[in-house]
mmCIF file of C-alpha atoms and ligand atoms in Angstrom:
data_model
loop_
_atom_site.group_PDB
_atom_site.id
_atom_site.type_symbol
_atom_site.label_atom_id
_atom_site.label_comp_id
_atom_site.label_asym_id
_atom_site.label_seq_id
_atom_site.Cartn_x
_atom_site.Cartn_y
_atom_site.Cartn_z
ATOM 1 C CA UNK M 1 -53.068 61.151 168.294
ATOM 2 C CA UNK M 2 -55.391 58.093 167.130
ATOM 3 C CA UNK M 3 -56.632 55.986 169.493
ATOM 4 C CA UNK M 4 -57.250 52.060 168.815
ATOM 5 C CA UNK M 5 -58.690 49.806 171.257
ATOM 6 C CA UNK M 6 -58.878 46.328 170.655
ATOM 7 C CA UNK M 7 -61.284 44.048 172.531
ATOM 8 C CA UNK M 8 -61.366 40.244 172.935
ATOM 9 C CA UNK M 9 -59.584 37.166 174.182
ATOM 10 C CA UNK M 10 -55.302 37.070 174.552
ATOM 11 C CA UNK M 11 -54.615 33.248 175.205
ATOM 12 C CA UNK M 12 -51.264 31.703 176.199
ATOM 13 C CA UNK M 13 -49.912 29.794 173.313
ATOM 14 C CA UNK M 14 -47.745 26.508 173.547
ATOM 15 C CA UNK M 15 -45.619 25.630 170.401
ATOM 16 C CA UNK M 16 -43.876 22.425 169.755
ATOM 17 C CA UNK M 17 -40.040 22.599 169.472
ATOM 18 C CA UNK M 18 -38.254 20.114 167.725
ATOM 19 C CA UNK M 19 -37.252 17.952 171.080
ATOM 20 C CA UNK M 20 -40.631 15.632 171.051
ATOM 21 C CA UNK M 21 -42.385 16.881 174.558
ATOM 22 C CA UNK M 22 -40.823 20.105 174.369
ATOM 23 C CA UNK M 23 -43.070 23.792 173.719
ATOM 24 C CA UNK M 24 -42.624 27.088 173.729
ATOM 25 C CA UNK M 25 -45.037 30.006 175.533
ATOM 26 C CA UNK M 26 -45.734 33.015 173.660
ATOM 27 C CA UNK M 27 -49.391 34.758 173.550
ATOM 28 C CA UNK M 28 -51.992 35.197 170.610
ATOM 29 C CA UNK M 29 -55.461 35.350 169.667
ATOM 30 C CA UNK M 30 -56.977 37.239 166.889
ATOM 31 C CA UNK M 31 -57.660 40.431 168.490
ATOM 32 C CA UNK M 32 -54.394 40.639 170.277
ATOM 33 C CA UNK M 33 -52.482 39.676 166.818
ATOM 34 C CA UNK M 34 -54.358 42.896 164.844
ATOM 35 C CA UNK M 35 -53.479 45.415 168.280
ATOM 36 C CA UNK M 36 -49.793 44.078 168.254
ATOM 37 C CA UNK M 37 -49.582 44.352 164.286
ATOM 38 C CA UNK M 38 -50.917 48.205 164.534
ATOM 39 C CA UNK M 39 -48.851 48.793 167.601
ATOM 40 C CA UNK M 40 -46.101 48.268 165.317
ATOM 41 C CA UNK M 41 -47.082 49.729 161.921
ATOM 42 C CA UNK M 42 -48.464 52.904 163.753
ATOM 43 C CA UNK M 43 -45.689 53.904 167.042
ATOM 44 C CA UNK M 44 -47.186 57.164 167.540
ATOM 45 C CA UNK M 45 -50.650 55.667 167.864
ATOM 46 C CA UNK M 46 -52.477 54.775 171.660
ATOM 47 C CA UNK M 47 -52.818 50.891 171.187
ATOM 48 C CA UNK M 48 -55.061 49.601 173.842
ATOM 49 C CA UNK M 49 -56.371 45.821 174.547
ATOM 50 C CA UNK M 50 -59.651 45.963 176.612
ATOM 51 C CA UNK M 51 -60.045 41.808 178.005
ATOM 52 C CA UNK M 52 -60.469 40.534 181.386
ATOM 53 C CA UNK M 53 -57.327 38.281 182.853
ATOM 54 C CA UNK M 54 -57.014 36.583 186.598
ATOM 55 C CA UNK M 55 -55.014 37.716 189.477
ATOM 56 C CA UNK M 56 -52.727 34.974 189.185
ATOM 57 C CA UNK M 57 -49.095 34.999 187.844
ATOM 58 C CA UNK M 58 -49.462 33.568 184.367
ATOM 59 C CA UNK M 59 -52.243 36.881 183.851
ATOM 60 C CA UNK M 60 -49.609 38.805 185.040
ATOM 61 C CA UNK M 61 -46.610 37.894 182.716
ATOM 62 C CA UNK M 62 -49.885 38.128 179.774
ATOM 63 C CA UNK M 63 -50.269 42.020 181.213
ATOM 64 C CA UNK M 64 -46.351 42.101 181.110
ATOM 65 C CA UNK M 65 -45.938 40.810 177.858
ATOM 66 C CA UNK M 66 -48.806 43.414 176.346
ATOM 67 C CA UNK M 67 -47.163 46.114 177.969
ATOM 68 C CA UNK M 68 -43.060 45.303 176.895
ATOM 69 C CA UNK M 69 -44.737 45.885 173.462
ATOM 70 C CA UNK M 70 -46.599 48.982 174.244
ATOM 71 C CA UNK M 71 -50.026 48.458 174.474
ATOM 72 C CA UNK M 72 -51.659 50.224 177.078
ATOM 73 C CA UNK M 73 -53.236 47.919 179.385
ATOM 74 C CA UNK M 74 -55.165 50.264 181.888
ATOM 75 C CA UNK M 75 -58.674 48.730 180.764
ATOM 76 C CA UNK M 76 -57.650 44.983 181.443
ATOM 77 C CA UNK M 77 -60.106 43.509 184.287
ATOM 78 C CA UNK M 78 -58.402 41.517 186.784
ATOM 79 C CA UNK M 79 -60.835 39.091 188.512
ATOM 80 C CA UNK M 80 -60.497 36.840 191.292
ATOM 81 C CA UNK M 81 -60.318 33.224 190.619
ATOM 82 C CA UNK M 82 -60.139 33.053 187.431
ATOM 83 C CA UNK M 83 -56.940 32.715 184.792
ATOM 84 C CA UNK M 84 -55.954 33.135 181.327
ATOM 85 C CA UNK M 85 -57.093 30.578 178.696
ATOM 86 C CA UNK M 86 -54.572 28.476 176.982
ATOM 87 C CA UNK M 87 -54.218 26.640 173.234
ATOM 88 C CA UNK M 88 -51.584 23.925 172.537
ATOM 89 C CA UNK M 89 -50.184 23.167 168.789
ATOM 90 C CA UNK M 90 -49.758 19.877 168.066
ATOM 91 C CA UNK M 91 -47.918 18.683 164.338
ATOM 92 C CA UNK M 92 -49.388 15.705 162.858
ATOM 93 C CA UNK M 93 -47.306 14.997 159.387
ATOM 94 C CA UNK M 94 -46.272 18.837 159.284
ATOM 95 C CA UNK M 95 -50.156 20.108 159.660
ATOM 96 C CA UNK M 96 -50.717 22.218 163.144
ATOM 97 C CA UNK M 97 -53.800 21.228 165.051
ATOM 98 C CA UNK M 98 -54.896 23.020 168.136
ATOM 99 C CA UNK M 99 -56.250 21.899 171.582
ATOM 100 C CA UNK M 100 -57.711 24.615 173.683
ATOM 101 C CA UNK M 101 -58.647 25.216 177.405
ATOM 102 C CA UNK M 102 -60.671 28.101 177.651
ATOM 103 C CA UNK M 103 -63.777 27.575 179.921
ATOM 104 C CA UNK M 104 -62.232 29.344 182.353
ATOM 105 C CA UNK M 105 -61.085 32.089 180.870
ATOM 106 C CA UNK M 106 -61.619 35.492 182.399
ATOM 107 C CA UNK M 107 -62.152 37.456 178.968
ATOM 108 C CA UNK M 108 -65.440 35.474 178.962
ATOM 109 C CA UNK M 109 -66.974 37.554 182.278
ATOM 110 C CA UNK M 110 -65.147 40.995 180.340
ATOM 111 C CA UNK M 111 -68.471 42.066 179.302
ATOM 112 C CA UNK M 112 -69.518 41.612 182.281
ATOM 113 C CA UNK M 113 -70.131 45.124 183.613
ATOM 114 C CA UNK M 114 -71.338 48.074 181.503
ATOM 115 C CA UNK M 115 -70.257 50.839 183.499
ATOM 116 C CA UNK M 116 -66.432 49.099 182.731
ATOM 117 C CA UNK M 117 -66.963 49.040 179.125
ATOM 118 C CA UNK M 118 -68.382 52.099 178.084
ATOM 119 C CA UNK M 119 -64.907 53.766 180.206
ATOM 120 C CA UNK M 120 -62.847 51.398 178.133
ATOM 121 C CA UNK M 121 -64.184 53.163 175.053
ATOM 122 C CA UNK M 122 -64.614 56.350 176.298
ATOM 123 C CA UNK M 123 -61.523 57.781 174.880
ATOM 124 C CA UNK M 124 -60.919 55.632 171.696
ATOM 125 C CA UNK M 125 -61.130 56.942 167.718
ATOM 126 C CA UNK M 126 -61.490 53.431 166.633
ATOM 127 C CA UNK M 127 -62.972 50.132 168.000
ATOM 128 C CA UNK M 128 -61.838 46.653 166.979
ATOM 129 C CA UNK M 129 -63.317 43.470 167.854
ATOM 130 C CA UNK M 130 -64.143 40.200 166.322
ATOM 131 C CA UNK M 131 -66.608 37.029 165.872
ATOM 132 C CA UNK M 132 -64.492 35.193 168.493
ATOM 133 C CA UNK M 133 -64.324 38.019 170.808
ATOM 134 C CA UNK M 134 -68.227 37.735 170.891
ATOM 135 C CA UNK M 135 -68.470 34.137 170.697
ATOM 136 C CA UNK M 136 -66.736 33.625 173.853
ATOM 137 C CA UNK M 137 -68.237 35.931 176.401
ATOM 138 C CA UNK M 138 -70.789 34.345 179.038
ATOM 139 C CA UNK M 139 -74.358 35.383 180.227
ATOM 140 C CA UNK M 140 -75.551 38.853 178.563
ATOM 141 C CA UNK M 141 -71.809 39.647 177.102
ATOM 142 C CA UNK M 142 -72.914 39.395 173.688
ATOM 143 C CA UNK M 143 -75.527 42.350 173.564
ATOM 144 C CA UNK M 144 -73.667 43.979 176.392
ATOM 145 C CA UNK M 145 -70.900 44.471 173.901
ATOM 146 C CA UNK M 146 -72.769 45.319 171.257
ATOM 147 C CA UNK M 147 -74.454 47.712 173.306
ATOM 148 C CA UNK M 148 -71.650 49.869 174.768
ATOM 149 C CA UNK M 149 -70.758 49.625 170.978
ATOM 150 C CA UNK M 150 -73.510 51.086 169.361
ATOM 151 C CA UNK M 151 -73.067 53.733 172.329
ATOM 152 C CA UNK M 152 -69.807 54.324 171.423
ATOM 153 C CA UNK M 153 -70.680 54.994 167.485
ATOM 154 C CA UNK M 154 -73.307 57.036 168.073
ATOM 155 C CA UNK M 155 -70.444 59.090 169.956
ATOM 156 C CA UNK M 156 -69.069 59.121 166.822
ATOM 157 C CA UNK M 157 -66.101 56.589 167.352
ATOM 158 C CA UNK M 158 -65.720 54.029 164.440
ATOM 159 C CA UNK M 159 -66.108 50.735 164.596
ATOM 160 C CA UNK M 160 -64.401 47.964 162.985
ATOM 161 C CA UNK M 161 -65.189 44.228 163.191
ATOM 162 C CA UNK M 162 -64.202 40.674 161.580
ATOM 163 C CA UNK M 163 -66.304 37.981 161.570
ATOM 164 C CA UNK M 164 -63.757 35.786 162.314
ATOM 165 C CA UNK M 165 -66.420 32.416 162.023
ATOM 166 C CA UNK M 166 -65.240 29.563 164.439
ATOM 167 C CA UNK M 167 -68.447 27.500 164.680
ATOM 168 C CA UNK M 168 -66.626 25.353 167.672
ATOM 169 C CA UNK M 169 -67.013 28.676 170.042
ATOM 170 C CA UNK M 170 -70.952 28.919 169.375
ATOM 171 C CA UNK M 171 -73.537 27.117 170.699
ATOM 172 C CA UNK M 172 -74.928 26.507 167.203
ATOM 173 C CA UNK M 173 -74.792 27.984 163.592
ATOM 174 C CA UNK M 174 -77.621 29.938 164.190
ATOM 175 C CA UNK M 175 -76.610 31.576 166.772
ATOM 176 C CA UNK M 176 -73.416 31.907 165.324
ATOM 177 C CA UNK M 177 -74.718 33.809 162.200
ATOM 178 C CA UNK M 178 -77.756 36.177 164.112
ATOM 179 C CA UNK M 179 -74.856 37.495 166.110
ATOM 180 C CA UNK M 180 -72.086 38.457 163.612
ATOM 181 C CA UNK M 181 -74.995 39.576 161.937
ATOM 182 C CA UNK M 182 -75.762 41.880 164.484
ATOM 183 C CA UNK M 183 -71.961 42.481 165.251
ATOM 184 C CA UNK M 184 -71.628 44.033 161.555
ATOM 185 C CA UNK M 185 -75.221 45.929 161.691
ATOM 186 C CA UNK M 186 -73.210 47.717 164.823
ATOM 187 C CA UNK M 187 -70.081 48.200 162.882
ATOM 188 C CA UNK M 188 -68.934 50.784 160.303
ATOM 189 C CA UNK M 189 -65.705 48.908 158.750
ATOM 190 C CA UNK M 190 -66.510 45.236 157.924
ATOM 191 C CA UNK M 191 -63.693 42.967 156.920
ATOM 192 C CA UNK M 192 -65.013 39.204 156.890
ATOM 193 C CA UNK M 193 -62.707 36.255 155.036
ATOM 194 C CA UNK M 194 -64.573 35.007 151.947
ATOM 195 C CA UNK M 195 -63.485 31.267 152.441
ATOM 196 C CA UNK M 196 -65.298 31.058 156.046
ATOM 197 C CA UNK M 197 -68.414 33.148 154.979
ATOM 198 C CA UNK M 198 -69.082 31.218 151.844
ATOM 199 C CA UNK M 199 -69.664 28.031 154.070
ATOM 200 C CA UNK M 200 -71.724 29.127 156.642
ATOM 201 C CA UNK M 201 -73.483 31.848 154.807
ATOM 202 C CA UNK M 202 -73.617 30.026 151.548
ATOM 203 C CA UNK M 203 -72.066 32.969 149.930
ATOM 204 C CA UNK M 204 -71.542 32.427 145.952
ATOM 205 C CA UNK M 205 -68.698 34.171 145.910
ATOM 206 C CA UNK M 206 -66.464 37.209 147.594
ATOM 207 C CA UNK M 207 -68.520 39.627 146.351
ATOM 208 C CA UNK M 208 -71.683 38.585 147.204
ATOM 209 C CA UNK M 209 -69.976 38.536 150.655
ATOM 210 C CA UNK M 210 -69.184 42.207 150.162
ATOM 211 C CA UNK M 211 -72.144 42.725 149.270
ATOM 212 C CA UNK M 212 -74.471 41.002 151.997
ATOM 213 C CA UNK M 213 -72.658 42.345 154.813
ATOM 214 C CA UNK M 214 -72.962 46.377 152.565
ATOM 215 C CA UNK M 215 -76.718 45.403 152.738
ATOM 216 C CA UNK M 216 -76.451 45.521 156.566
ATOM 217 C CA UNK M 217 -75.473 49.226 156.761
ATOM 218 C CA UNK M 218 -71.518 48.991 157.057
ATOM 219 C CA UNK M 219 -69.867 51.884 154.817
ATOM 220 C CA UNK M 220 -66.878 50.267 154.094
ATOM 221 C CA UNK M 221 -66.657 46.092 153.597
ATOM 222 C CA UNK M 222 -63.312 44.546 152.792
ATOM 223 C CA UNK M 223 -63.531 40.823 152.023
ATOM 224 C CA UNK M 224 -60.392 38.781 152.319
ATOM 225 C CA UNK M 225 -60.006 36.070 150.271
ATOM 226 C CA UNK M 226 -56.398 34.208 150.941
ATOM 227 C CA UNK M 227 -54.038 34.554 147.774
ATOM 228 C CA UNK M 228 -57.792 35.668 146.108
ATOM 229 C CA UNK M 229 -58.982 38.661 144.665
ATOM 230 C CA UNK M 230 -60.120 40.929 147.268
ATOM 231 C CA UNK M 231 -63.488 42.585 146.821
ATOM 232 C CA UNK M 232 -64.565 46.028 148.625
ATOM 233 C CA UNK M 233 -67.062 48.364 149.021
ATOM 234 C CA UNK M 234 -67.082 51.847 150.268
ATOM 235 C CA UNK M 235 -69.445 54.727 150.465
ATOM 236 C CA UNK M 236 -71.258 53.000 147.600
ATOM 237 C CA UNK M 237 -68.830 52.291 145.568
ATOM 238 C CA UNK M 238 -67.437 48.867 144.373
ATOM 239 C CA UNK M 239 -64.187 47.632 143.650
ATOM 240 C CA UNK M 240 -61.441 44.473 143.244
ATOM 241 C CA UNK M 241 -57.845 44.116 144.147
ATOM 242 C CA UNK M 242 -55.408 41.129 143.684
ATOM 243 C CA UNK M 243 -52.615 40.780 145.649
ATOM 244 C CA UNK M 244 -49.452 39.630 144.277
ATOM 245 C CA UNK M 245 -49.312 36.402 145.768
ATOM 246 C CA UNK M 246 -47.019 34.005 147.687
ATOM 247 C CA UNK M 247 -45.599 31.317 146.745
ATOM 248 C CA UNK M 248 -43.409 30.354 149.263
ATOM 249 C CA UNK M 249 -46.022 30.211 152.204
ATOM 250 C CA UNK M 250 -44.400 29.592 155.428
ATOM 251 C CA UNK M 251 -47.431 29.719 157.871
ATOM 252 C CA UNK M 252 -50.945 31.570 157.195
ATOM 253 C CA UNK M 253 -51.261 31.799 161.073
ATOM 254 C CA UNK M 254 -52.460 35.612 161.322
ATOM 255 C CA UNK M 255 -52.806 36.584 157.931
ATOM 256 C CA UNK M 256 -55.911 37.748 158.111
ATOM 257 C CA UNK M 257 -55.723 39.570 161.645
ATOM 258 C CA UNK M 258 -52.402 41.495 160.242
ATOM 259 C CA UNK M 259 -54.145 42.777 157.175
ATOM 260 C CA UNK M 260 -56.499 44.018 159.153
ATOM 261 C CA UNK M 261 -54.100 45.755 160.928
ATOM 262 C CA UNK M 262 -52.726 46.984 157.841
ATOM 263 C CA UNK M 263 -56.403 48.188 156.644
ATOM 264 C CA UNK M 264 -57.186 50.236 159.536
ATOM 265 C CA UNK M 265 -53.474 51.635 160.363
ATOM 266 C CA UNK M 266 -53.593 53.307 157.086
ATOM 267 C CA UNK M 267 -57.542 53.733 156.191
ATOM 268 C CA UNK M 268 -58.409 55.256 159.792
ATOM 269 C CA UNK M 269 -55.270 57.621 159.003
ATOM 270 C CA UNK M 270 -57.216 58.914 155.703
ATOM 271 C CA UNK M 271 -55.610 56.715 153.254
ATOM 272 C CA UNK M 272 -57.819 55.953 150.496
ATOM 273 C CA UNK M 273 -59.435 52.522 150.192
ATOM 274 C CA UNK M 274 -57.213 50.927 147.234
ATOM 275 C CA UNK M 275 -53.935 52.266 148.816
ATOM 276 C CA UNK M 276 -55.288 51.260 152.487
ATOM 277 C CA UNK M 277 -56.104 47.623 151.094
ATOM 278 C CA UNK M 278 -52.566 47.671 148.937
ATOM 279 C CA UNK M 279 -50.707 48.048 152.453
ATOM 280 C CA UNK M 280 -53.203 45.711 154.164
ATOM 281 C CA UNK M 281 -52.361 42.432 151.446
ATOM 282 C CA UNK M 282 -48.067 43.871 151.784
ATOM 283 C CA UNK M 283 -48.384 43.590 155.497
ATOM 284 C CA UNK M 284 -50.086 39.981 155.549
ATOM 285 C CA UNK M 285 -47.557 38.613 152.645
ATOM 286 C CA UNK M 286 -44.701 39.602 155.370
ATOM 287 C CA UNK M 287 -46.690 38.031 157.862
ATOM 288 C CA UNK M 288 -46.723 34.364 155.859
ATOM 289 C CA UNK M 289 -43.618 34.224 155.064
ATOM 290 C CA UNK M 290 -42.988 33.971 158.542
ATOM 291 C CA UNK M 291 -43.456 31.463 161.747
ATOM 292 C CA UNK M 292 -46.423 31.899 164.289
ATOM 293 C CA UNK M 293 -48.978 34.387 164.612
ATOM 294 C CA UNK M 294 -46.824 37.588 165.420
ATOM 295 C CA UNK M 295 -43.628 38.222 163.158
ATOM 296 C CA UNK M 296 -42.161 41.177 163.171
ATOM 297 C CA UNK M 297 -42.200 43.626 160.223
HETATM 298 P P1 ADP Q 1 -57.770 34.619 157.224
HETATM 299 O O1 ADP Q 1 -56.425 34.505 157.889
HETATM 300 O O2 ADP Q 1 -58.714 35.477 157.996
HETATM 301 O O3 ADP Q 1 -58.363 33.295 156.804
HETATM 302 P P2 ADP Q 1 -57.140 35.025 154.411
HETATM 303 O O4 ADP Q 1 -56.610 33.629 154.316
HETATM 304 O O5 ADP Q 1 -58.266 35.374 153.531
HETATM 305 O O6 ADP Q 1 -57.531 35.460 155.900
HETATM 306 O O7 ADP Q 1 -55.909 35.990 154.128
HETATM 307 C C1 ADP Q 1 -55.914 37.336 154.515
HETATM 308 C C2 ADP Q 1 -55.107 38.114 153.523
HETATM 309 O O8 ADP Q 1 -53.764 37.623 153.526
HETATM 310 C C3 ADP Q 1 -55.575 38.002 152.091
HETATM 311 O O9 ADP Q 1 -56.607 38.902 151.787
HETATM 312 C C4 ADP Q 1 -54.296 38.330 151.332
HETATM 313 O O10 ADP Q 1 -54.094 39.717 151.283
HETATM 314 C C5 ADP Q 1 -53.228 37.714 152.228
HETATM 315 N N1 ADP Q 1 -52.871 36.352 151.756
HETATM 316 C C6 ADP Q 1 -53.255 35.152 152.264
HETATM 317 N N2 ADP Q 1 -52.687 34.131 151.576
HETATM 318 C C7 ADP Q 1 -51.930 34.693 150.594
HETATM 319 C C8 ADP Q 1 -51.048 34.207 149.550
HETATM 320 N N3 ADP Q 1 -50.849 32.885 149.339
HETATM 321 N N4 ADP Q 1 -50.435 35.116 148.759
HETATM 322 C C9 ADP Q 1 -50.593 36.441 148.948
HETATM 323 N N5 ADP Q 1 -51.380 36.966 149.902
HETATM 324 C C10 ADP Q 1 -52.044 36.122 150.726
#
């Protein structure tokens, strides 16, 4: 059995309903979205999310919810006197825009201890995490992770990261690129969006993405790129894939954490890289032709 462990930040997410003053709770965040999207397209698989939550009730219906979908939750931290973070939508003439309380948030301090992480990972096949998941955490986190992840791949466990660029979560651009630099130099599956990397990396276009984060030592690099041709590289070896596209959009929310579920569901399972990449885009077209960040397939 494969074993997938997913680390970062779950949030609780409030939703507007129609009634003005009215939302709905669910949970999301990226990392959470691409374990719940392989916990689906892979049921014989171990799904695990590795964050740090409070003690308090809201953490607990979070834990709950993880675990009514069947992702193991046996690595979550619980720590005193501290909660879950939260995001609310907000429409403005039909176009979402987010507010977010997240200072905080436990899954900052769930780097905190070494010792904690390295058991985490001790039993996984593949590692997942993301530029947010890195952005957020507090004090040493960053090269904590990074550390108990370069531990793990020497181990021989793969790793898989997006860069997932949100330049509101860093403290500046700079540090925002040095660290999903050194996130990818750590990682052996790379799967950045074009559109994001092109402004803060000045990228000319998807595959010079490909090929810039290839440079860094990743084997394989799949570069998203929205209804876009998708440009890869694995092993050495170059190549382009367009998805069929969508016309009737409903909400992008997720797209790219799905296909990344997609990817790794089927290229972690020995699928070759075109076919792998072929599910990924047929997974994330279900995904925007449906509401919110977790529809299911
Ligand atoms: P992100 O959500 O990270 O910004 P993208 O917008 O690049 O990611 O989208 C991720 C993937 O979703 C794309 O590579 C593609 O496979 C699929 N996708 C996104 N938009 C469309 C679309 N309009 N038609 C078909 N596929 C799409």
């Amino acid at each position: 059995m494969t074993r997938f462990v997913s680390i970062g930040e779950a949030m609780v997410e409030m939703a507007p309903l129609a009634k003005s003053g009215q939302f709905q709770m669910s949970f999301a965040g990226d990392t959470l979205n691409t374990a719940w999207y392989v916990r689906q397209l892979k049921p014989l698989w171990d799904v695990s999310y590795v964050t740090a939550v409070g003690q308090d009730q809201m953490s607990d219906q979070m834990v709950s919810f993880l675990q009514d979908t069947g992702i193991d939750t046996q690595y979550i931290q619980r720590l005193n006197n501290r909660t879950v973070g939260l995001y609310l939508i907000a429409l403005k003439n039909g176009e979402r825009h987010f507010s977010y309380w997240r200072g905080q948030a436990a899954a900052r301090a769930l780097a905190a201890d070494p010792g904690t992480l390295d058991r985490s990972f001790s039993n996984a096949d593949v590692l997942y995490f993301s530029g947010i998941t890195l952005a957020i955490l507090e004090g040493n986190g960053r090269a904590r992770l990074l550390r108990s992840l370069a531990r793990a791949r020497a181990a021989g466990k793969l790793v898989a990261f997006d860069s997932n660029l949100r330049p509101r979560l860093w403290e500046s651009d700079d540090h925002m690129r040095d660290w999903v630099t050194k996130a990818a130099e750590t990682s052996d599956i790379v799967l950045p969006s074009h559109d994001d990397e092109a402004v803060h990396f000045g990228d000319a276009g998807p595959k010079a993405t490909c090929e810039r984060y290839a440079a860094l030592g990743a084997t394989t690099v799949v570069v998203k790129n929205g209804p876009g041709t998708i440009h890869y590289r694995h092993a050495g070896k170059s190549g382009v894939m367009q998805p069929a596209i969508v016309s009737d959009v409903v909400d992008t929310t997720a797209a790219g954490d799905s296909f990344n579920a997609g990817f790794l569901s089927q290229f972690v399972g020995g699928v070759s890289i075109d076919l792998a990449i072929h599910a990924a885009s047929n997974v994330a077209r279900r995904v925007i032709k449906g509401r919110g960040a977790l529809v299911p397939l």
